mmCIF file of C-alpha atoms in Angstrom:
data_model
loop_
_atom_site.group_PDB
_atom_site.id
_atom_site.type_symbol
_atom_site.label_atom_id
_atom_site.label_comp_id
_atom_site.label_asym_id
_atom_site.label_seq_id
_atom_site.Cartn_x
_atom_site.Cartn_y
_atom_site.Cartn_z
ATOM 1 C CA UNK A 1 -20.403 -69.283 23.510
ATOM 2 C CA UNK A 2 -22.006 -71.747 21.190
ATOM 3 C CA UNK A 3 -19.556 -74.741 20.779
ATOM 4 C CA UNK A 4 -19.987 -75.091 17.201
ATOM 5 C CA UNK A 5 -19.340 -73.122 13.799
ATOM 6 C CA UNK A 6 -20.653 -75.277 11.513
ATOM 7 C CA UNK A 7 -23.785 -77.868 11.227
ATOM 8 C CA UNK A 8 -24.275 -80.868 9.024
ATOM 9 C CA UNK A 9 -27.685 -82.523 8.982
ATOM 10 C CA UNK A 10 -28.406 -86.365 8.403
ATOM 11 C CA UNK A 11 -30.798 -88.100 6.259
ATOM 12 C CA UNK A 12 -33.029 -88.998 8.998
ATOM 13 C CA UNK A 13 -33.463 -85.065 10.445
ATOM 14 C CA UNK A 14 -33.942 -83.436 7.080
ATOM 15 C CA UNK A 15 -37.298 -86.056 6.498
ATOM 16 C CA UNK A 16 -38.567 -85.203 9.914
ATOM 17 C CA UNK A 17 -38.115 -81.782 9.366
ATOM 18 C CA UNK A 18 -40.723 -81.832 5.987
ATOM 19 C CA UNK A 19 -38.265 -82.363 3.285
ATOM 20 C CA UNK A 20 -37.943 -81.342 1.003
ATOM 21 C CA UNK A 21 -39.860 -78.142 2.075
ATOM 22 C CA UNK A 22 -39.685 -77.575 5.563
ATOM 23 C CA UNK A 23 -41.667 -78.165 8.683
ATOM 24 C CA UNK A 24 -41.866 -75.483 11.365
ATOM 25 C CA UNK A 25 -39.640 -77.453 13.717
ATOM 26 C CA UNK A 26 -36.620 -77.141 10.857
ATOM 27 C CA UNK A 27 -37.161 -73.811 9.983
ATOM 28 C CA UNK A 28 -36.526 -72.484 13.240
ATOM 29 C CA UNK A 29 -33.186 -74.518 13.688
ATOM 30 C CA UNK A 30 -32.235 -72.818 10.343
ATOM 31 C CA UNK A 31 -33.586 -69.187 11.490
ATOM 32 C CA UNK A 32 -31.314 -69.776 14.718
ATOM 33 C CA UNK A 33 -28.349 -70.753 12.890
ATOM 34 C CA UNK A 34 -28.546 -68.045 10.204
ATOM 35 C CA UNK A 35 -29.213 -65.608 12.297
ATOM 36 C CA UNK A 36 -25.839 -66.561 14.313
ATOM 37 C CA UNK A 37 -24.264 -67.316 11.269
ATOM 38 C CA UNK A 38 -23.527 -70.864 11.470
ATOM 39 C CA UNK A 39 -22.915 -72.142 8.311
ATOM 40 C CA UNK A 40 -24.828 -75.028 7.352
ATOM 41 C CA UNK A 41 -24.289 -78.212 5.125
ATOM 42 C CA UNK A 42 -25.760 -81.187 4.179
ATOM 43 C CA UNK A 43 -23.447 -83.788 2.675
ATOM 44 C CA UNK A 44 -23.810 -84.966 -0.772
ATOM 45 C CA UNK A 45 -24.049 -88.401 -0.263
ATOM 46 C CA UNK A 46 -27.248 -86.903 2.123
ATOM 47 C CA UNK A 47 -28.893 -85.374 -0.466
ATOM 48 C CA UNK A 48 -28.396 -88.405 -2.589
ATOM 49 C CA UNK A 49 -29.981 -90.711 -0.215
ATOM 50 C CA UNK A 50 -32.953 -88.006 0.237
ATOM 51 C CA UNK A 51 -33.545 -87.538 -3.230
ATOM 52 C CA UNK A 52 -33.527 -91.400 -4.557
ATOM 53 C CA UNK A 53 -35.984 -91.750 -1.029
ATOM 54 C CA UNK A 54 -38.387 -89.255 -2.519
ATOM 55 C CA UNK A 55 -38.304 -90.919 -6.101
ATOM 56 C CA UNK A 56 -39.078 -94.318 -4.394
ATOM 57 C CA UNK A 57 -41.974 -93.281 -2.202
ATOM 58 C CA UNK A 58 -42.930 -91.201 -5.803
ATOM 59 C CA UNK A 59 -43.513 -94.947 -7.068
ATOM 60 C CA UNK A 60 -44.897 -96.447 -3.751
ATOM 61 C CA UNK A 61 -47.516 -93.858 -4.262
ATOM 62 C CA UNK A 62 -48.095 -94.731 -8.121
ATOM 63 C CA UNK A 63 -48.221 -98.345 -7.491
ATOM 64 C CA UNK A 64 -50.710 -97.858 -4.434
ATOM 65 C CA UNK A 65 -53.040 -95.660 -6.811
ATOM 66 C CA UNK A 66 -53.025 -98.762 -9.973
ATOM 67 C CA UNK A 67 -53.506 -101.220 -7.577
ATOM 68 C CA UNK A 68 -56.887 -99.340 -5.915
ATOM 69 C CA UNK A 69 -58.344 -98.511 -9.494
ATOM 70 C CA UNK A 70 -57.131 -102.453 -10.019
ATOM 71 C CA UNK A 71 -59.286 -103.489 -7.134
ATOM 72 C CA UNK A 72 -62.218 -101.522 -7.914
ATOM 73 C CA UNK A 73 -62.219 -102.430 -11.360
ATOM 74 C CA UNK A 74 -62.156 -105.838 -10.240
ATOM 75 C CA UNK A 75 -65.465 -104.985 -7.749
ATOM 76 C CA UNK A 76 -67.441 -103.069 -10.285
ATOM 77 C CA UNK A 77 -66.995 -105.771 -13.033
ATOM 78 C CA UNK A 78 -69.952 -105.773 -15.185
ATOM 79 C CA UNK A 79 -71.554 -102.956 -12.866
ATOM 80 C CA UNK A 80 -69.889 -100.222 -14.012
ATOM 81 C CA UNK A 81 -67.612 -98.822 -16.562
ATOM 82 C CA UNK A 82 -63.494 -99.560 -16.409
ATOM 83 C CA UNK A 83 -61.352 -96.646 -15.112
ATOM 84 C CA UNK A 84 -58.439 -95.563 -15.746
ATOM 85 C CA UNK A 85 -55.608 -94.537 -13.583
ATOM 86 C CA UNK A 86 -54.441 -91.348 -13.815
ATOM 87 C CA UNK A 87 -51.609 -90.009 -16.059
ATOM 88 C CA UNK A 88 -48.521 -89.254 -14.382
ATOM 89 C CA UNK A 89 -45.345 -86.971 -15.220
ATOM 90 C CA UNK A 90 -42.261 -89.150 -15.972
ATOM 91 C CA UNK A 91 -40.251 -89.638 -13.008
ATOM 92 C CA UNK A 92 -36.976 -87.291 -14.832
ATOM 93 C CA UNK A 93 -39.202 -84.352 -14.758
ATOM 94 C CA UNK A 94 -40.508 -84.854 -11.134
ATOM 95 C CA UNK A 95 -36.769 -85.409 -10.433
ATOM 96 C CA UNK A 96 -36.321 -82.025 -12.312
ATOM 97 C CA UNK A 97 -38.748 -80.359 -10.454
ATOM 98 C CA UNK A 98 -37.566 -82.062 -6.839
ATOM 99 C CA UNK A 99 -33.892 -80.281 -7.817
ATOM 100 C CA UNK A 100 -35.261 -76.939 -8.538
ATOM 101 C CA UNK A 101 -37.053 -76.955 -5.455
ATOM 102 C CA UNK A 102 -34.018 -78.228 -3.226
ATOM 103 C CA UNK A 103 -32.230 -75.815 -5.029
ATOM 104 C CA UNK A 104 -34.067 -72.934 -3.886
ATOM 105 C CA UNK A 105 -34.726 -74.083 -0.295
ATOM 106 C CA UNK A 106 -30.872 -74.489 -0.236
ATOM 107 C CA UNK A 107 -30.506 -70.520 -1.124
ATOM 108 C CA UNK A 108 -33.422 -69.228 0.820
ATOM 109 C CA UNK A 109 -31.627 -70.322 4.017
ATOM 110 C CA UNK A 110 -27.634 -70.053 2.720
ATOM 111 C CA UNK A 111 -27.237 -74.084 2.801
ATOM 112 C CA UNK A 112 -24.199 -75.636 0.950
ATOM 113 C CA UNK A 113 -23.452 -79.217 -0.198
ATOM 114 C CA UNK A 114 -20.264 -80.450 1.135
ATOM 115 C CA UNK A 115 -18.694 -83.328 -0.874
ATOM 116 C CA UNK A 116 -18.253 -87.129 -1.325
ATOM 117 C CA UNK A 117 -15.282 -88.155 1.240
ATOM 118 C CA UNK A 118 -12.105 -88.253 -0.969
ATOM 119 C CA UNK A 119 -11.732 -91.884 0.719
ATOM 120 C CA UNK A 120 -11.433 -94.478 -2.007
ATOM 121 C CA UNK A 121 -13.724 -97.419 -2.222
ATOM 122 C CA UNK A 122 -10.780 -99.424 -1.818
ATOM 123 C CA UNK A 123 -9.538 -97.789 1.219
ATOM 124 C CA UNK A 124 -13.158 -97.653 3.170
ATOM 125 C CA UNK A 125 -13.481 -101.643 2.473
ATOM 126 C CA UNK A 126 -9.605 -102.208 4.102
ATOM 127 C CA UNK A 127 -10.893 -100.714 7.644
ATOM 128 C CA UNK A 128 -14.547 -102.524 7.237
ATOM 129 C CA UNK A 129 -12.069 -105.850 7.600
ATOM 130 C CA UNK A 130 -10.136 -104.461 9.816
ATOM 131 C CA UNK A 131 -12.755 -103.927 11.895
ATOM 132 C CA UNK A 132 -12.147 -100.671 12.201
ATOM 133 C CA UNK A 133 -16.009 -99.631 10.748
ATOM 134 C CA UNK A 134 -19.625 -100.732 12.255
ATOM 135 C CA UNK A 135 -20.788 -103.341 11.343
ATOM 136 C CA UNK A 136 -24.076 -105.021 11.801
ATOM 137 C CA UNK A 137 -24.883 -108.907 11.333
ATOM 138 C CA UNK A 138 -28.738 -108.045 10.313
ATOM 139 C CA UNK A 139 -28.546 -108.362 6.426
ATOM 140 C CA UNK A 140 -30.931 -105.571 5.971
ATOM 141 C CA UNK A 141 -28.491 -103.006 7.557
ATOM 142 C CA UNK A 142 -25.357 -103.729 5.851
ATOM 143 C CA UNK A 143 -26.058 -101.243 3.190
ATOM 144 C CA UNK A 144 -27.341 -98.835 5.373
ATOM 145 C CA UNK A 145 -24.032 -98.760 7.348
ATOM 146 C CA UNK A 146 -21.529 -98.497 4.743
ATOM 147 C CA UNK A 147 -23.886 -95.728 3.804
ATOM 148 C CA UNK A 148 -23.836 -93.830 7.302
ATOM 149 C CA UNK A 149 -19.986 -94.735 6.974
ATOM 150 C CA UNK A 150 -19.644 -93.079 4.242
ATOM 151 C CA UNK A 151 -21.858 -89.673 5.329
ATOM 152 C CA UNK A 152 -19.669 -89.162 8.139
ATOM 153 C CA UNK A 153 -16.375 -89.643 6.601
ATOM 154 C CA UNK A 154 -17.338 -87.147 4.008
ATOM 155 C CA UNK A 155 -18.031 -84.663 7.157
ATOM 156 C CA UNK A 156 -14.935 -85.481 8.674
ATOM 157 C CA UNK A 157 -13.293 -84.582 5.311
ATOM 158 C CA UNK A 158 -14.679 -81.645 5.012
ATOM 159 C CA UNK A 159 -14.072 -80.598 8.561
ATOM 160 C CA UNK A 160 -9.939 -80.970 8.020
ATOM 161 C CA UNK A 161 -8.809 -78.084 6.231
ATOM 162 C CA UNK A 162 -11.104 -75.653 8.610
ATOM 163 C CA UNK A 163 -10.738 -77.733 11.586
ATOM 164 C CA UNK A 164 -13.992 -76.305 12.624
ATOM 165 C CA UNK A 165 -15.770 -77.772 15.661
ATOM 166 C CA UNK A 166 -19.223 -79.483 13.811
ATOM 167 C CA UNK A 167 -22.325 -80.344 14.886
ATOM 168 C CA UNK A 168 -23.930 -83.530 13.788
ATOM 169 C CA UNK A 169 -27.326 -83.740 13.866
ATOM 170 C CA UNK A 170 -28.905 -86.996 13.386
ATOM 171 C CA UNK A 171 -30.451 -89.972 15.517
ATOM 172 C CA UNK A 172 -28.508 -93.100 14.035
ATOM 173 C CA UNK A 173 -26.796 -94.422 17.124
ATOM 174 C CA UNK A 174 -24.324 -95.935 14.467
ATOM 175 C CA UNK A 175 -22.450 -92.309 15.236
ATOM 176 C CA UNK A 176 -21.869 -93.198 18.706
ATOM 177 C CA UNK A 177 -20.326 -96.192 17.519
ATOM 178 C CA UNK A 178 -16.376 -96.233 19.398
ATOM 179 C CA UNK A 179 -15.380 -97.084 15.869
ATOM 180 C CA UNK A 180 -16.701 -93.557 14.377
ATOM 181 C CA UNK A 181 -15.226 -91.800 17.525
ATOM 182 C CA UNK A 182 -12.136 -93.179 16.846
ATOM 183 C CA UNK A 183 -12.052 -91.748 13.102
ATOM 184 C CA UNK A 184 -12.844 -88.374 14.187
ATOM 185 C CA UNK A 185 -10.403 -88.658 16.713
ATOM 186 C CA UNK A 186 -7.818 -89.905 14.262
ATOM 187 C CA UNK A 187 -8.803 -87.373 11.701
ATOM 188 C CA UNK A 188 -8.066 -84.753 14.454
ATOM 189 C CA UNK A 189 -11.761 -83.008 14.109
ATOM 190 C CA UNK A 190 -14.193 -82.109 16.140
ATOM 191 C CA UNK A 191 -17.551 -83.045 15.669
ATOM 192 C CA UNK A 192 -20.804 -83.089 18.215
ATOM 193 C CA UNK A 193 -23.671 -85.443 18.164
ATOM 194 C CA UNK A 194 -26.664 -83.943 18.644
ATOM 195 C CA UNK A 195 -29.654 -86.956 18.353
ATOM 196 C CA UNK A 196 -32.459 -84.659 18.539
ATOM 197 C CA UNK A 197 -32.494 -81.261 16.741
ATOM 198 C CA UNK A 198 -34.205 -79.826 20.136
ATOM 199 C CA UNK A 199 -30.772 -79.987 21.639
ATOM 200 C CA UNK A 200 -28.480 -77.733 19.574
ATOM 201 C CA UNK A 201 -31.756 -75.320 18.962
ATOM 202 C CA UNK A 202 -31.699 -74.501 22.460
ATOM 203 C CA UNK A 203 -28.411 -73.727 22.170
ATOM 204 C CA UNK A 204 -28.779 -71.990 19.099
ATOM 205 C CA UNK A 205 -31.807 -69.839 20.532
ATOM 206 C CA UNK A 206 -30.069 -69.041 23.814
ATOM 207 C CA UNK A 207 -27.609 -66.782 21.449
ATOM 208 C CA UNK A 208 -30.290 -64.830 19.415
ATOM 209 C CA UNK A 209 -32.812 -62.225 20.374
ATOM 210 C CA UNK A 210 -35.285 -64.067 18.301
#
């Protein structure tokens, strides 16, 4: 019997896997699980964090682009005429377009969005002093924890109503933090870790003829 119903994926996964298209690698997790009917979500603060990712490699890209026709301006000087750089669509409608497409990868494969933890600001920063969240001294990770902090509580909101035993696919060890244990635990869920999506596809394909 497979020993989840449900799978959430994290940032980290959904980029290896090609988002947002899709690689071969996370297509056949999805095949698997939507064969077997596992229902599958990505939180929203996930699909924040993968969207505002794309728009800033969007600029990387740009930047890289102005500063090579910069640099062989500056080698052709007096040589050869002065290009251009090319003309780019606005960022809005290449986030436009990077929602449509999400949109329908999300309905080709039966994904849903499950919500922002109901937690309060407020209430998340009284356990980060308590201790009672990761932390990490490094001042480049701070953000990034309150933001994998705030990814799994939203999971472990979802999961309370439906008490449905989760996977968790991503390869942050923040998640095997004692401190996240402990909320799940507190929260009465269930929720797996799975650091590699190999490990809960061989699961997944040792339940299908496929």
């Amino acid at each position: 019997m497979l020993p989840f119903k449900q799978i959430y994926f994290d940032t980290d996964m959904l980029r290896a896997g090609g988002w947002p298209r899709g690689k071969v690698d996370l297509e056949v997790v999805l095949t698997y699980a939507k064969e077997l009917n596992v229902k599958m979500f990505i939180p929203e603060p996930v699909e924040r964090e993968l969207e505002e990712g794309w728009i800033r490699r969007i600029k990387e890209h740009r930047n890289t682009i102005v500063l090579c026709v910069q640099g062989l301006n500056g080698e052709c000087k007096d040589i050869a005429p002065i290009q251009k750089p090319p003309t780019f669509d606005d960022l809005e409608t290449l986030r436009s377009g990077y929602r449509a497409q999400i949109s329908s990868f999300k309905q080709k494969w039966g994904i849903e969005t499950s919500p922002f933890t109901a937690m309060s600001l407020k209430d998340i920063h009284a356990m980060s002093v308590a201790r009672k969240l990761p932390s990490e001294e490094k001042k480049d990770r701070k953000s990034k924890h309150f933001q994998d902090v705030v990814i799994y509580l939203s999971i472990v909101d979802h999961l309370r109503d439906s008490k449905a035993i989760a996977a968790f696919v991503s390869g942050d060890g923040v998640f095997e933090d004692e401190r996240i244990i402990a909320i799940t635990d507190t929260a009465g869920v269930s929720i797996l870790l799975y650091k590699r999506s190999e490990e809960h596809t061989s699961e997944l394909q040792s339940l299908t003829n496929l």
